């Protein structure tokens, strides 16, 4: 997160930097989940905290050609819930598929859930 930037503003900035999404095309909703983990970065131990927000945007709104910091993203795509359930690929982080299924069935959780 940048100095004097709240979590919602950071989420919009990340969408712009990594996926080339124009903030004007995003309706950012509530925080749905969070996750934290310890990892080593540059030889130092750090605690990384991730926050997951509901974002309403269309497939055409993501344009990697506009991304300023693509972070080695090689491709992106939209998935249906059924495709996510059936894929042999790893869904990351743990609990994300359940969060999405619950969101579609029951709406957003009353408070952010914890993902592993």
PDB file of C-alpha atoms in Angstrom:
ATOM      1  CA  UNK A   1       0.000   0.000   0.000  1.00  0.00           C
ATOM      2  CA  UNK A   2       1.243   3.470  -0.830  1.00  0.00           C
ATOM      3  CA  UNK A   3       1.522   6.224   1.796  1.00  0.00           C
ATOM      4  CA  UNK A   4      -1.887   7.715   2.707  1.00  0.00           C
ATOM      5  CA  UNK A   5      -3.696   5.123   0.573  1.00  0.00           C
ATOM      6  CA  UNK A   6      -6.567   3.085   1.990  1.00  0.00           C
ATOM      7  CA  UNK A   7      -7.102  -0.566   1.072  1.00  0.00           C
ATOM      8  CA  UNK A   8      -9.838   0.145  -1.483  1.00  0.00           C
ATOM      9  CA  UNK A   9      -7.653   2.716  -3.271  1.00  0.00           C
ATOM     10  CA  UNK A  10      -4.772   0.216  -3.235  1.00  0.00           C
ATOM     11  CA  UNK A  11      -7.019  -2.426  -4.853  1.00  0.00           C
ATOM     12  CA  UNK A  12      -7.953  -0.021  -7.653  1.00  0.00           C
ATOM     13  CA  UNK A  13      -4.298   0.927  -8.148  1.00  0.00           C
ATOM     14  CA  UNK A  14      -3.297  -2.749  -8.383  1.00  0.00           C
ATOM     15  CA  UNK A  15      -6.016  -3.388 -10.993  1.00  0.00           C
ATOM     16  CA  UNK A  16      -4.613  -0.500 -13.035  1.00  0.00           C
ATOM     17  CA  UNK A  17      -0.946  -1.426 -12.629  1.00  0.00           C
ATOM     18  CA  UNK A  18      -1.236  -5.201 -13.143  1.00  0.00           C
ATOM     19  CA  UNK A  19      -4.234  -5.589 -15.478  1.00  0.00           C
ATOM     20  CA  UNK A  20      -4.542  -2.199 -17.176  1.00  0.00           C
ATOM     21  CA  UNK A  21      -8.025  -1.562 -15.763  1.00  0.00           C
ATOM     22  CA  UNK A  22      -9.269   2.047 -15.830  1.00  0.00           C
ATOM     23  CA  UNK A  23     -10.637   2.909 -12.370  1.00  0.00           C
ATOM     24  CA  UNK A  24     -13.635   4.649 -13.963  1.00  0.00           C
ATOM     25  CA  UNK A  25     -14.811   1.252 -15.257  1.00  0.00           C
ATOM     26  CA  UNK A  26     -14.742  -0.464 -11.847  1.00  0.00           C
ATOM     27  CA  UNK A  27     -17.462  -0.505  -9.224  1.00  0.00           C
ATOM     28  CA  UNK A  28     -15.493  -1.584  -6.165  1.00  0.00           C
ATOM     29  CA  UNK A  29     -17.588  -3.267  -3.519  1.00  0.00           C
ATOM     30  CA  UNK A  30     -16.988  -4.420  -0.004  1.00  0.00           C
ATOM     31  CA  UNK A  31     -13.980  -6.342   1.274  1.00  0.00           C
ATOM     32  CA  UNK A  32     -14.873 -10.037   1.100  1.00  0.00           C
ATOM     33  CA  UNK A  33     -11.838 -11.744   2.587  1.00  0.00           C
ATOM     34  CA  UNK A  34      -8.287 -11.415   3.794  1.00  0.00           C
ATOM     35  CA  UNK A  35      -5.239 -13.601   4.127  1.00  0.00           C
ATOM     36  CA  UNK A  36      -1.853 -13.167   5.758  1.00  0.00           C
ATOM     37  CA  UNK A  37       1.337 -15.139   5.466  1.00  0.00           C
ATOM     38  CA  UNK A  38       4.964 -14.962   6.423  1.00  0.00           C
ATOM     39  CA  UNK A  39       7.468 -15.110   3.569  1.00  0.00           C
ATOM     40  CA  UNK A  40      11.005 -14.128   2.691  1.00  0.00           C
ATOM     41  CA  UNK A  41      11.569 -11.170   0.379  1.00  0.00           C
ATOM     42  CA  UNK A  42      15.097 -10.093  -0.432  1.00  0.00           C
ATOM     43  CA  UNK A  43      16.447 -12.259   2.362  1.00  0.00           C
ATOM     44  CA  UNK A  44      14.192 -10.650   4.986  1.00  0.00           C
ATOM     45  CA  UNK A  45      11.165 -12.148   6.677  1.00  0.00           C
ATOM     46  CA  UNK A  46       7.994 -10.156   5.993  1.00  0.00           C
ATOM     47  CA  UNK A  47       4.339 -10.571   6.839  1.00  0.00           C
ATOM     48  CA  UNK A  48       2.151 -10.080   3.773  1.00  0.00           C
ATOM     49  CA  UNK A  49      -1.523  -9.199   4.273  1.00  0.00           C
ATOM     50  CA  UNK A  50      -3.863  -9.534   1.295  1.00  0.00           C
ATOM     51  CA  UNK A  51      -7.388  -8.104   1.169  1.00  0.00           C
ATOM     52  CA  UNK A  52      -9.913  -9.309  -1.392  1.00  0.00           C
ATOM     53  CA  UNK A  53     -12.612  -6.948  -2.650  1.00  0.00           C
ATOM     54  CA  UNK A  54     -15.673  -7.471  -4.819  1.00  0.00           C
ATOM     55  CA  UNK A  55     -15.057  -5.620  -8.083  1.00  0.00           C
ATOM     56  CA  UNK A  56     -17.634  -5.248 -10.840  1.00  0.00           C
ATOM     57  CA  UNK A  57     -16.065  -4.888 -14.280  1.00  0.00           C
ATOM     58  CA  UNK A  58     -16.378  -6.513 -17.687  1.00  0.00           C
ATOM     59  CA  UNK A  59     -13.940  -8.675 -19.649  1.00  0.00           C
ATOM     60  CA  UNK A  60     -13.044  -5.815 -22.001  1.00  0.00           C
ATOM     61  CA  UNK A  61     -12.065  -3.600 -19.043  1.00  0.00           C
ATOM     62  CA  UNK A  62      -8.883  -5.608 -18.408  1.00  0.00           C
ATOM     63  CA  UNK A  63      -6.258  -4.699 -20.986  1.00  0.00           C
ATOM     64  CA  UNK A  64      -2.753  -5.955 -20.160  1.00  0.00           C
ATOM     65  CA  UNK A  65      -1.339  -3.658 -22.865  1.00  0.00           C
ATOM     66  CA  UNK A  66      -2.207  -0.727 -20.543  1.00  0.00           C
ATOM     67  CA  UNK A  67      -0.631  -2.351 -17.470  1.00  0.00           C
ATOM     68  CA  UNK A  68       2.304  -0.425 -16.031  1.00  0.00           C
ATOM     69  CA  UNK A  69       3.532  -3.231 -13.719  1.00  0.00           C
ATOM     70  CA  UNK A  70       2.268  -6.551 -15.135  1.00  0.00           C
ATOM     71  CA  UNK A  71       4.268  -8.651 -12.616  1.00  0.00           C
ATOM     72  CA  UNK A  72       4.947 -11.430 -15.143  1.00  0.00           C
ATOM     73  CA  UNK A  73       1.231 -12.011 -15.802  1.00  0.00           C
ATOM     74  CA  UNK A  74       1.253 -13.995 -19.026  1.00  0.00           C
ATOM     75  CA  UNK A  75      -2.492 -14.408 -19.571  1.00  0.00           C
ATOM     76  CA  UNK A  76      -5.856 -13.759 -17.982  1.00  0.00           C
ATOM     77  CA  UNK A  77      -9.372 -15.055 -18.507  1.00  0.00           C
ATOM     78  CA  UNK A  78     -12.845 -15.043 -17.007  1.00  0.00           C
ATOM     79  CA  UNK A  79     -14.052 -18.282 -15.405  1.00  0.00           C
ATOM     80  CA  UNK A  80     -17.582 -19.497 -14.735  1.00  0.00           C
ATOM     81  CA  UNK A  81     -18.257 -21.071 -11.370  1.00  0.00           C
ATOM     82  CA  UNK A  82     -18.673 -24.446 -13.077  1.00  0.00           C
ATOM     83  CA  UNK A  83     -15.291 -24.089 -14.823  1.00  0.00           C
ATOM     84  CA  UNK A  84     -13.658 -23.281 -11.492  1.00  0.00           C
ATOM     85  CA  UNK A  85     -15.252 -26.336  -9.898  1.00  0.00           C
ATOM     86  CA  UNK A  86     -14.122 -28.643 -12.724  1.00  0.00           C
ATOM     87  CA  UNK A  87     -10.611 -27.386 -13.449  1.00  0.00           C
ATOM     88  CA  UNK A  88      -7.628 -29.580 -12.574  1.00  0.00           C
ATOM     89  CA  UNK A  89      -5.680 -26.324 -11.996  1.00  0.00           C
ATOM     90  CA  UNK A  90      -4.901 -25.177  -8.461  1.00  0.00           C
ATOM     91  CA  UNK A  91      -7.292 -22.486  -7.249  1.00  0.00           C
ATOM     92  CA  UNK A  92      -5.310 -20.066  -5.156  1.00  0.00           C
ATOM     93  CA  UNK A  93      -5.605 -19.126  -2.350  1.00  0.00           C
ATOM     94  CA  UNK A  94      -7.289 -21.979  -0.487  1.00  0.00           C
ATOM     95  CA  UNK A  95     -10.912 -21.086   0.151  1.00  0.00           C
ATOM     96  CA  UNK A  96     -11.330 -18.775  -2.857  1.00  0.00           C
ATOM     97  CA  UNK A  97     -13.676 -21.150  -4.703  1.00  0.00           C
ATOM     98  CA  UNK A  98     -15.894 -21.451  -1.614  1.00  0.00           C
ATOM     99  CA  UNK A  99     -15.918 -17.673  -1.231  1.00  0.00           C
ATOM    100  CA  UNK A 100     -17.032 -17.192  -4.845  1.00  0.00           C
ATOM    101  CA  UNK A 101     -19.702 -19.916  -4.611  1.00  0.00           C
ATOM    102  CA  UNK A 102     -21.037 -18.416  -1.385  1.00  0.00           C
ATOM    103  CA  UNK A 103     -21.038 -14.925  -2.859  1.00  0.00           C
ATOM    104  CA  UNK A 104     -23.048 -16.050  -5.889  1.00  0.00           C
ATOM    105  CA  UNK A 105     -25.508 -18.058  -3.758  1.00  0.00           C
ATOM    106  CA  UNK A 106     -25.921 -15.787  -0.730  1.00  0.00           C
ATOM    107  CA  UNK A 107     -24.295 -12.425  -1.454  1.00  0.00           C
ATOM    108  CA  UNK A 108     -21.309 -10.904   0.283  1.00  0.00           C
ATOM    109  CA  UNK A 109     -20.375 -12.146   3.756  1.00  0.00           C
ATOM    110  CA  UNK A 110     -21.357  -9.833   6.600  1.00  0.00           C
ATOM    111  CA  UNK A 111     -17.690  -9.454   7.530  1.00  0.00           C
ATOM    112  CA  UNK A 112     -14.510 -10.465   5.675  1.00  0.00           C
ATOM    113  CA  UNK A 113     -13.654 -14.149   5.924  1.00  0.00           C
ATOM    114  CA  UNK A 114     -10.137 -15.478   6.400  1.00  0.00           C
ATOM    115  CA  UNK A 115      -8.533 -17.406   3.540  1.00  0.00           C
ATOM    116  CA  UNK A 116      -5.501 -19.674   3.932  1.00  0.00           C
TER     117      UNK A 116
END
